[in-house]
GROMACS .gro file of C-alpha atoms in nm:
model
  272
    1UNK     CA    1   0.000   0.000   0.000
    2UNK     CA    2   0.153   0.318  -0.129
    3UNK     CA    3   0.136   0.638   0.133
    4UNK     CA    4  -0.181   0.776  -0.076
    5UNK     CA    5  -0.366   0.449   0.030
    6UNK     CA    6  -0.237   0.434   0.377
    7UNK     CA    7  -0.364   0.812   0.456
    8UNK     CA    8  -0.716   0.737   0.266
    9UNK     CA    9  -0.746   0.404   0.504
   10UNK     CA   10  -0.682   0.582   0.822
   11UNK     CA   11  -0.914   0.885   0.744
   12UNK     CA   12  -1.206   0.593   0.707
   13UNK     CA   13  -1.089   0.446   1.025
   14UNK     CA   14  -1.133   0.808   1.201
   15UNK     CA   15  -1.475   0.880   1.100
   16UNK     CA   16  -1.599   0.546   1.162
   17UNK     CA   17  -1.784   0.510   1.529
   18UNK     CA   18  -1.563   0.249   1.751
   19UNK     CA   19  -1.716  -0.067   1.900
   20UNK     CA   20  -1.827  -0.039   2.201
   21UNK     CA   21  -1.562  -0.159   2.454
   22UNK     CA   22  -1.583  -0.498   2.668
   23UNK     CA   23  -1.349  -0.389   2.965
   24UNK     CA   24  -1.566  -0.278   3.240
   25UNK     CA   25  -1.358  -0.019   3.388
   26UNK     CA   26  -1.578  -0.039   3.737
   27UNK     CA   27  -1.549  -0.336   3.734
   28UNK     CA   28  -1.182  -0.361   3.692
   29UNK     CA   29  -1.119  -0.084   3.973
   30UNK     CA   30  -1.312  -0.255   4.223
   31UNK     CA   31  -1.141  -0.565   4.146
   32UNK     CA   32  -0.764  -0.387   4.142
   33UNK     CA   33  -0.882  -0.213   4.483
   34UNK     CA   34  -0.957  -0.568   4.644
   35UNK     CA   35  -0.624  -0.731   4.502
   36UNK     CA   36  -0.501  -0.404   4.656
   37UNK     CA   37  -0.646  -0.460   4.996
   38UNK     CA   38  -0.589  -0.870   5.021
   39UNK     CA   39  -0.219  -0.743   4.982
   40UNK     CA   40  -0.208  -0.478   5.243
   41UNK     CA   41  -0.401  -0.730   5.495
   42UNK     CA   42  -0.125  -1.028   5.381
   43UNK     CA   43   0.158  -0.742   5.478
   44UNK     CA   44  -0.035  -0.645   5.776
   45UNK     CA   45  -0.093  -1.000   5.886
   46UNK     CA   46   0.273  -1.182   5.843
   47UNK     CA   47   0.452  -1.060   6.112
   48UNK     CA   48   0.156  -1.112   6.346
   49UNK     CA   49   0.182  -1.448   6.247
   50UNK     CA   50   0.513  -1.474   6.317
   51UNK     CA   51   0.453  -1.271   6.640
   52UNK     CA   52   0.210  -1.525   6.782
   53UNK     CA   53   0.426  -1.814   6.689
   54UNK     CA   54   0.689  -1.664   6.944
   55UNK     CA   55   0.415  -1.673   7.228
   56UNK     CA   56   0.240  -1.951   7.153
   57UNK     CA   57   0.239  -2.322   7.322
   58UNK     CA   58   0.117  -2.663   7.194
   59UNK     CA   59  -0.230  -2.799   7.372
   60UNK     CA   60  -0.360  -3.113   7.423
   61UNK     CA   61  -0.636  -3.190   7.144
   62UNK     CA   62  -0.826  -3.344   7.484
   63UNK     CA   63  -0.849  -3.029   7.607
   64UNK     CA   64  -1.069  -2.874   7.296
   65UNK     CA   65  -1.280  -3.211   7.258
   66UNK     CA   66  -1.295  -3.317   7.578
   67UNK     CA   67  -1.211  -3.719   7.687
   68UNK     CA   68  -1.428  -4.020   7.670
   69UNK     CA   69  -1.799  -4.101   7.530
   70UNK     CA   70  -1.920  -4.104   7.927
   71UNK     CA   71  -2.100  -3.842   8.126
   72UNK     CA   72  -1.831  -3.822   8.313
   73UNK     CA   73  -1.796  -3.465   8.265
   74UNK     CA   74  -1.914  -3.207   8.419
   75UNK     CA   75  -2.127  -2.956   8.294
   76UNK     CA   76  -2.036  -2.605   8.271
   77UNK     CA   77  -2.033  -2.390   8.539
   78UNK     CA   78  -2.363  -2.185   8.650
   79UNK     CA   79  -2.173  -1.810   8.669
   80UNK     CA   80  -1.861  -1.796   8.495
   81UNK     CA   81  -1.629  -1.439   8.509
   82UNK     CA   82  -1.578  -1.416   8.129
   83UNK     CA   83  -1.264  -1.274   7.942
   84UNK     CA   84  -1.347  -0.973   7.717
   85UNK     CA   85  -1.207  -0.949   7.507
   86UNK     CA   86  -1.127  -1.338   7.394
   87UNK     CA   87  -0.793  -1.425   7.270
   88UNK     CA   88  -0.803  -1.550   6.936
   89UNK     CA   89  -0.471  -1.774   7.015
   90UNK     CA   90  -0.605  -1.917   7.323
   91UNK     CA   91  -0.961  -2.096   7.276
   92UNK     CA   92  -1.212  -1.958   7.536
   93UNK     CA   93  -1.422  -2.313   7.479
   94UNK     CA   94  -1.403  -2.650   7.419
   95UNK     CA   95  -1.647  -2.994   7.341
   96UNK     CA   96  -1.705  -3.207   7.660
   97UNK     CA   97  -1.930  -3.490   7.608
   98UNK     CA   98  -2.034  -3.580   7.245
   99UNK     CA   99  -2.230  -3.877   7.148
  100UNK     CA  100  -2.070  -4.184   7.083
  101UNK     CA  101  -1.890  -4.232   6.713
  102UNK     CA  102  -1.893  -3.881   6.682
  103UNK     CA  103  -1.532  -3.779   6.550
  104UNK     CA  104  -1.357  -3.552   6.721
  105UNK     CA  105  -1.175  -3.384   6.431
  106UNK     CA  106  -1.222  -3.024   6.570
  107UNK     CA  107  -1.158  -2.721   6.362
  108UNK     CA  108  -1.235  -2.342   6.391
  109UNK     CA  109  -1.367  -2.194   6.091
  110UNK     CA  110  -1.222  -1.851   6.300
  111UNK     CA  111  -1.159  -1.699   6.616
  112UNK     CA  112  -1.140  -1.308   6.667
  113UNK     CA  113  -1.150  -1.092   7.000
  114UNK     CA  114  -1.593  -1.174   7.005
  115UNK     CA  115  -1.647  -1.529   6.890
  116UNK     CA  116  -1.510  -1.821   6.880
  117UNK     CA  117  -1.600  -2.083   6.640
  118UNK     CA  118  -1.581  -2.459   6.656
  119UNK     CA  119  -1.697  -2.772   6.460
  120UNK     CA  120  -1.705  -3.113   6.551
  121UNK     CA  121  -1.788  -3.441   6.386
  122UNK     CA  122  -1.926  -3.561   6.006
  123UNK     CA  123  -2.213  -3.558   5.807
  124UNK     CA  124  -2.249  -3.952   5.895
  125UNK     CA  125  -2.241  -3.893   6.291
  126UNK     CA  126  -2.371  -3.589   6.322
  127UNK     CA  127  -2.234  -3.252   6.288
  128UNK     CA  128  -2.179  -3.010   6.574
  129UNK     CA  129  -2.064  -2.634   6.516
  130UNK     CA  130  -2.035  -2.396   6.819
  131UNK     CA  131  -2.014  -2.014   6.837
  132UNK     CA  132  -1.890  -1.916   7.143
  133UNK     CA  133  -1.964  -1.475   7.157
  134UNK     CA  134  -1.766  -1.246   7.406
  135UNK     CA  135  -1.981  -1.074   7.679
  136UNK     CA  136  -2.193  -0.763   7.576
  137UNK     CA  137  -2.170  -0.885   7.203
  138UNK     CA  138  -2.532  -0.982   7.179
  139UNK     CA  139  -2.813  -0.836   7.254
  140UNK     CA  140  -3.100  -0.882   7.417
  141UNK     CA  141  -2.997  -1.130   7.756
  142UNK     CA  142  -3.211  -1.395   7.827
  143UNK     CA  143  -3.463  -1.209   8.034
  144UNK     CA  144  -3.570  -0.993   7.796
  145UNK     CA  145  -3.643  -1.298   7.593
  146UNK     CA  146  -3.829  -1.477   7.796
  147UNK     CA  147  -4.055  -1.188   7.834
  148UNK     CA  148  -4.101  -1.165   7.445
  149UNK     CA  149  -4.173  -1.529   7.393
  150UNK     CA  150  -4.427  -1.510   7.662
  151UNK     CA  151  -4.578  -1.207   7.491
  152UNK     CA  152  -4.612  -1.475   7.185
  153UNK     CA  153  -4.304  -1.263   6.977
  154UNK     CA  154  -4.020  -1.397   6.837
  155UNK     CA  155  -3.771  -1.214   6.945
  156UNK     CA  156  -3.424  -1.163   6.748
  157UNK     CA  157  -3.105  -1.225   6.891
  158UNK     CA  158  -2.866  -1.011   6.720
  159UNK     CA  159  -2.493  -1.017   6.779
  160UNK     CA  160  -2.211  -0.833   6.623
  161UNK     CA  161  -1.892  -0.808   6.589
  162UNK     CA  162  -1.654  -0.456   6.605
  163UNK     CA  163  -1.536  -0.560   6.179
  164UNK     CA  164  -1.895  -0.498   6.115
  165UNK     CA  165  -1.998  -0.880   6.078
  166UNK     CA  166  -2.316  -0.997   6.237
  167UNK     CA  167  -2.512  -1.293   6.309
  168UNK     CA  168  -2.870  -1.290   6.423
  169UNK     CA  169  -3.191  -1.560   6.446
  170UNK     CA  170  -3.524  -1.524   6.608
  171UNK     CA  171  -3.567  -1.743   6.907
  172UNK     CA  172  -3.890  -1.948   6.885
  173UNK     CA  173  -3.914  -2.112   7.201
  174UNK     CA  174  -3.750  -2.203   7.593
  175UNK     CA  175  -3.546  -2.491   7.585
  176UNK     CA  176  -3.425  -2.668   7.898
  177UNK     CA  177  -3.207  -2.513   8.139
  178UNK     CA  178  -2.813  -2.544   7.968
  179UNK     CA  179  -2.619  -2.605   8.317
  180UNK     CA  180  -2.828  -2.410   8.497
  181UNK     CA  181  -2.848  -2.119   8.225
  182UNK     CA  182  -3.169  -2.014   8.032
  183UNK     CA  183  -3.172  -2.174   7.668
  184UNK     CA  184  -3.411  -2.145   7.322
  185UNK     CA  185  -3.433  -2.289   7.038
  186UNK     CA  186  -3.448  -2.147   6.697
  187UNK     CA  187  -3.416  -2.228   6.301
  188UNK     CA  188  -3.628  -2.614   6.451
  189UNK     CA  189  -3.379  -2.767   6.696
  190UNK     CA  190  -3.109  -2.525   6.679
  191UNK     CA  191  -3.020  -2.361   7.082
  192UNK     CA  192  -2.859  -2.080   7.168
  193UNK     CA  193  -2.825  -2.003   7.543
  194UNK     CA  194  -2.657  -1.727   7.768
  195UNK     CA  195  -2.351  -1.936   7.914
  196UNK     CA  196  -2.287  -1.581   8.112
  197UNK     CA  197  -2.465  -1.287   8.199
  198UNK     CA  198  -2.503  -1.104   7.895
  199UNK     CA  199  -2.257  -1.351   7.690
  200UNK     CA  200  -2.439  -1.619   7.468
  201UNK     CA  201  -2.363  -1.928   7.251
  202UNK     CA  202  -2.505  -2.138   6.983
  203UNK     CA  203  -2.529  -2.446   6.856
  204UNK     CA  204  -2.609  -2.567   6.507
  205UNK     CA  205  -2.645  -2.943   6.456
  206UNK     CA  206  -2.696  -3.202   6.173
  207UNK     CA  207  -2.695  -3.514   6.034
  208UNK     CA  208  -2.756  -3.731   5.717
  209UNK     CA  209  -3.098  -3.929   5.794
  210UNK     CA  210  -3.229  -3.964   6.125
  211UNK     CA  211  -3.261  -3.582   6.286
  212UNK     CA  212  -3.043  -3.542   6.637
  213UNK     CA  213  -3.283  -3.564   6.909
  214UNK     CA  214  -3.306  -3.237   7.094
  215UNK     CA  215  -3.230  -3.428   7.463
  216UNK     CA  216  -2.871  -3.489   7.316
  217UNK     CA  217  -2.836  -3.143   7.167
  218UNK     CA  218  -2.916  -2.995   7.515
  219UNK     CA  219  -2.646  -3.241   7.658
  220UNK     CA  220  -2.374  -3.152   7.457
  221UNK     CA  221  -2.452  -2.800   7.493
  222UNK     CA  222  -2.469  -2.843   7.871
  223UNK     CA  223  -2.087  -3.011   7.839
  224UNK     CA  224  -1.959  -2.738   7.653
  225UNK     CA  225  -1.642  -2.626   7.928
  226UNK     CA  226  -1.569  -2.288   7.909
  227UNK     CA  227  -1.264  -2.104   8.015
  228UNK     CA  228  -1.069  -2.422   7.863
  229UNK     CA  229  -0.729  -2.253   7.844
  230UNK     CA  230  -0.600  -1.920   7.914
  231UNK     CA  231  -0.263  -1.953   7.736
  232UNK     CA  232  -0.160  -1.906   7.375
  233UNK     CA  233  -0.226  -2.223   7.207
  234UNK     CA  234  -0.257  -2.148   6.863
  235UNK     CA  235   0.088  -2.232   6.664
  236UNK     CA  236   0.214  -2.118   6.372
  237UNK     CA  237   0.478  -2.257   6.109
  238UNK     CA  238   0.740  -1.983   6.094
  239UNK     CA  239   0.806  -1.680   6.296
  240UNK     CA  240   0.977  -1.331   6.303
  241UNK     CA  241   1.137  -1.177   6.617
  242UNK     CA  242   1.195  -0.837   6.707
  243UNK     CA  243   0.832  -0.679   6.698
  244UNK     CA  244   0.698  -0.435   6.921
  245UNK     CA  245   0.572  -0.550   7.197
  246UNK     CA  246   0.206  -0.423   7.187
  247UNK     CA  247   0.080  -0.615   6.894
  248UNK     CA  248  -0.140  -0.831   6.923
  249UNK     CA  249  -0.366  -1.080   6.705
  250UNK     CA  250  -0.735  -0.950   6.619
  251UNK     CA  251  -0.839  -1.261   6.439
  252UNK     CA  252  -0.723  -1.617   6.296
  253UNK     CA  253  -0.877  -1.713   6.035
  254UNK     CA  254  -0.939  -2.106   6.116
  255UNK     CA  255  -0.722  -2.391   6.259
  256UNK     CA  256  -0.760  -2.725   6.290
  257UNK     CA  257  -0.660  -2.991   6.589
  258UNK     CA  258  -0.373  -3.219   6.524
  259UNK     CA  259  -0.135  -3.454   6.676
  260UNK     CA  260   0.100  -3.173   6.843
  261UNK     CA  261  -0.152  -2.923   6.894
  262UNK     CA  262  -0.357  -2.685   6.760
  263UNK     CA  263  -0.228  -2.563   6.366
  264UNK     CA  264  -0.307  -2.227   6.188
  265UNK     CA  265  -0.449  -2.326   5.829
  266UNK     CA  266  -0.442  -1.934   5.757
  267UNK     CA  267  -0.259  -1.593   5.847
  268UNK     CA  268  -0.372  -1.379   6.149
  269UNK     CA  269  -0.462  -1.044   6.096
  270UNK     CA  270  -0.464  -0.750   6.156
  271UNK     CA  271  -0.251  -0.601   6.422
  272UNK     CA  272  -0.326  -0.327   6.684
   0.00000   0.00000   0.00000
């Protein structure tokens, strides 16, 4: 193509109206400004990773799940003075009694400074996942419940968390007394009950087939121990030294019990 032809094609090319274009450009800032943010948190999080590997100490796994099929155990204590708040490197909670065959391959989908989470079991055996909220994290207490419900309402029992996370259900009815502490049910067979005053937990359950009946929910709930360790327990893989000295974890985001303790599957972040 001579230069004549060349300066003919691109004056076509000019006053021809362009395709429209398939980048979303919102759509490609919001994703850059997330990618942006995961790496500031990863940053943020390593060397409180590393700092909590320096404190932290290897538990027993009997100590999360608790020992034996027996109800040998006792049940939690009535009036318990409750750390607030928790210590995401030292669970506030642990299993006691479960039902027999029910694996004890606890895990913690996460732990922050106002809940602790942990899971228990398989879809076989049944399934038992605990929440476990800091003191003054819910709200309403128990009384005010109980004086909804008998009203007929279904009150909700909202708690929340200072990163702006919530969880919240509407309790349908009383359920027996959970070591001496008021309990409900809600979502069918699902309890929640105010371990403290003013500090709750709950207790999702499941199973493939045959429903667990609500007598052993109530028991395992009323086995939950509380207080289980006050120590880092919580280890990490690696570990950096040198860091100042008021840091300290905000969340982990799961671990899982093995033979030597109590493993970090993610980082911990952020730091304060």
């Amino acid at each position: 193509m001579d230069e004549a032809g060349a300066r003919a094609l691109l004056e076509r090319l000019g006053a021809t109206e362009q395709p429209p274009s398939r980048v979303d450009i919102g759509l490609a800032r919001l994703r850059g400004g997330t990618l942006l943010r995961r790496r500031r948190w990863a940053l943020a999080g390593a060397p409180v990773v590393a700092a909590a590997a320096v404190v932290a100490l290897v538990l027993g796994i009997g100590a999360i799940t608790g020992g034996g099929d027996g109800p040998g155990l006792p049940p939690a204590v009535p009036t318990l003075s409750v750390r607030h708040p928790f210590n995401p490197l030292a669970p506030y909670a642990a299993f006691g009694w479960l039902p027999e065959g029910v694996p004890r391959n606890v895990t913690s989908g996460g732990s922050t400074l106002a809940e602790l989470e942990l899971a228990v079991g398989s879809w076989a055996k049944g399934q038992f996942s605990l929440s476990v909220w800091a003191p003054a994290t819910c709200n309403p207490d128990a009384a005010q419940v109980r004086a909804a419900l008998r009203k007929h309402q279904h009150p909700l029992l909202n708690c929340t968390q200072p990163t702006g996370s919530d969880w919240a259900a509407n309790m349908s009815r009383r359920a027996p007394a959970i070591a001496g502490r008021p309990g409900f049910w809600f979502d069918g067979h699902m309890l929640a009950w105010e371990y403290a005053p003013y500090a709750w937990a709950t207790l999702f359950v499941s199973r493939r087939g045959t429903p667990i009946p609500p007598a052993t929910i109530v028991k395992v709930a009323a086995h939950v121990r509380f207080a289980a360790t006050t120590k880092p327990a919580v280890k990490f893989p690696f570990q950096l030294t040198g860091l100042p000295a008021s840091w300290r974890v905000l969340s982990v985001a799961g671990w899982r019990a093995a033979a030597d303790g109590l493993l970090a599957e993610w980082p911990a972040y952020p730091i304060a």
